[in-house]
XYZ file of C-alpha atoms in Angstrom:
202
model
C 2.558 -11.768 20.176
C 0.017 -12.362 22.998
C -1.577 -14.812 21.004
C 2.155 -17.229 19.984
C 2.072 -16.247 23.954
C -0.669 -17.956 24.589
C -0.099 -20.757 22.554
C 3.166 -21.404 23.146
C 3.730 -20.263 26.520
C 6.392 -18.159 27.883
C 9.662 -20.219 28.910
C 12.808 -21.242 27.180
C 13.067 -22.786 24.288
C 11.859 -23.010 20.450
C 8.195 -22.906 19.675
C 7.327 -24.673 16.421
C 4.417 -23.777 14.327
C 4.222 -20.516 15.760
C 6.013 -19.148 12.818
C 3.014 -17.926 11.401
C 1.840 -15.051 14.071
C 5.895 -14.221 13.687
C 4.878 -13.080 9.993
C 1.758 -12.138 11.090
C 3.019 -9.726 13.288
C 5.781 -8.385 11.155
C 3.069 -7.589 8.401
C 1.200 -6.559 11.020
C 3.778 -4.160 12.734
C 4.978 -2.697 9.139
C 1.584 -1.265 8.334
C 0.325 0.622 11.505
C 3.958 2.165 10.565
C 2.934 2.932 7.432
C -0.614 4.594 8.556
C 1.205 6.066 11.564
C 3.375 7.940 9.352
C 0.626 8.608 6.506
C -1.663 10.134 9.232
C 0.562 12.384 10.972
C 1.460 13.426 8.164
C -1.280 15.098 6.943
C -2.763 16.179 10.359
C 0.944 18.418 10.035
C -0.466 19.789 6.989
C -3.799 20.374 8.084
C -2.798 22.385 11.353
C -0.325 24.516 9.258
C -3.301 25.176 6.653
C -5.558 25.478 9.527
C -3.241 27.798 11.574
C -0.727 29.040 9.813
C -1.005 33.135 9.930
C -0.229 33.850 6.770
C 1.111 32.231 3.737
C 4.788 33.779 3.998
C 5.737 31.616 7.257
C 4.921 28.276 4.927
C 8.097 25.515 4.698
C 9.773 26.014 1.197
C 8.840 22.625 -0.088
C 4.852 23.897 0.584
C 5.255 26.955 -0.954
C 6.045 24.859 -3.719
C 3.075 22.558 -4.037
C 1.477 25.545 -4.305
C 3.014 27.009 -7.183
C 3.118 23.153 -9.249
C -0.908 23.721 -8.533
C -0.607 26.928 -9.951
C 1.044 26.800 -12.970
C -0.779 23.014 -14.168
C -4.050 25.190 -13.684
C -5.054 26.853 -17.108
C -6.750 30.066 -15.613
C -4.646 32.361 -15.787
C -5.982 34.309 -12.639
C -5.394 30.967 -10.050
C -2.408 32.899 -8.851
C -4.503 34.814 -6.719
C -6.569 32.578 -5.622
C -3.688 31.846 -3.447
C -4.560 36.093 -2.160
C -6.547 37.114 1.228
C -6.502 33.627 2.270
C -7.342 31.413 0.289
C -3.705 29.618 -0.335
C -5.352 27.796 2.402
C -7.775 26.406 0.171
C -5.736 25.947 -2.607
C -3.248 23.243 -0.483
C -6.177 21.128 1.395
C -7.614 20.845 -2.593
C -4.233 19.821 -3.008
C -3.858 17.735 0.170
C -6.306 14.884 -1.604
C -4.125 14.762 -4.490
C -0.865 14.181 -1.597
C -2.872 11.758 -0.053
C -2.994 9.269 -2.940
C -0.385 10.162 -4.268
C 1.869 8.915 -0.647
C -0.617 6.300 -0.212
C 0.870 4.253 -3.960
C 3.713 5.080 -2.605
C 4.337 4.685 1.054
C 3.857 1.068 0.596
C 7.347 -0.003 1.449
C 7.694 2.429 3.722
C 11.616 2.465 4.083
C 12.929 5.526 5.312
C 13.975 6.821 2.453
C 10.807 7.064 1.641
C 9.284 8.151 5.036
C 11.705 10.889 4.441
C 9.634 12.329 1.237
C 6.362 11.535 2.482
C 7.293 14.523 5.234
C 9.131 17.256 3.887
C 6.557 16.788 0.371
C 4.118 17.246 2.919
C 5.104 19.555 5.708
C 8.229 20.935 4.303
C 10.114 18.618 6.961
C 13.431 17.017 5.630
C 15.282 14.242 6.704
C 12.782 13.706 9.690
C 15.229 9.731 10.288
C 18.255 12.212 11.170
C 16.376 12.528 13.798
C 16.100 8.878 14.747
C 18.952 8.301 17.103
C 19.143 6.957 20.405
C 20.868 6.058 22.643
C 22.409 3.145 21.693
C 21.844 3.342 17.623
C 22.414 5.906 15.369
C 20.132 7.643 12.822
C 22.491 5.742 9.837
C 21.248 2.402 12.047
C 18.475 3.084 13.261
C 17.979 3.824 8.993
C 19.150 0.423 7.834
C 17.084 -1.764 11.502
C 14.232 -0.214 9.718
C 14.885 -1.305 6.274
C 15.484 -4.640 6.783
C 12.575 -4.555 8.685
C 10.522 -3.696 6.293
C 12.560 -5.687 3.422
C 11.548 -8.850 5.364
C 7.756 -7.457 5.057
C 7.680 -7.471 2.178
C 9.556 -11.143 1.370
C 6.557 -12.586 3.716
C 3.944 -10.641 1.980
C 4.620 -11.089 -1.534
C 6.727 -14.698 -2.009
C 5.357 -16.094 1.763
C 7.870 -17.385 3.068
C 11.769 -15.073 4.222
C 15.060 -16.179 3.765
C 14.968 -17.068 6.741
C 12.531 -18.410 9.511
C 11.467 -15.580 11.614
C 11.779 -16.001 15.097
C 8.963 -14.063 18.061
C 12.200 -12.172 18.921
C 12.454 -10.387 15.427
C 8.462 -9.477 15.651
C 8.907 -7.938 19.154
C 12.371 -6.222 18.496
C 10.816 -5.039 15.781
C 7.540 -3.497 17.627
C 10.315 -2.106 20.075
C 12.282 0.126 17.163
C 8.725 1.253 15.568
C 7.815 2.246 18.967
C 10.671 3.820 19.454
C 11.231 6.096 16.780
C 7.222 6.544 15.948
C 8.027 8.511 19.311
C 11.096 10.579 18.555
C 9.316 11.320 14.793
C 6.198 12.581 16.018
C 7.970 14.322 18.869
C 9.568 15.985 15.419
C 7.026 16.620 13.535
C 4.893 18.503 16.645
C 8.122 20.821 16.572
C 7.539 21.263 13.175
C 4.106 22.208 13.582
C 4.306 23.845 16.379
C 7.208 26.142 14.809
C 5.059 27.276 11.346
C 2.237 27.792 12.827
C 2.760 30.417 15.774
C 2.908 27.539 18.681
C 0.124 25.629 17.937
C 1.006 21.794 18.539
C -0.607 18.246 16.869
C -1.542 17.107 20.387
């Protein structure tokens, strides 16, 4: 967007020959959003594993992950791996598998995939329902985000969108992601603190 200003100026009127910059901005913003969610989900789980006082404070979804991992283990004594704080090691080992799964799935970071990410990683359900703002409900925010992610898909897979991509579109998308990322970070932080007994991510 800064390059757009340098090439096209800041005065009124449409800029021709600069749409490629607008498209690139949409693709990059989506990538940043995807990476942010992946990183904070992984950091949240790591914080929980490190600072949770005992396994009984873990969210049900995380307990289910441990149970599935142990159930698939042919070693009949694997269940004892969760005793004496060894559940932490089990979760850390499984975190690698979770990251691989998420990294494949989250290449389309619409609200449903973001919800799935945080629920499977740290047991936080429906984080997108917290995306309510002064002039936009969570449902409206979800729809707006999904529309931008779909636009990224059109650009990335076909090389062009159904309609021209203007600078205002990229700017609007960036502002949306700033809002949603800030809200998501706050909700994740509060969730982690509630499990760890006060240890925050940031």
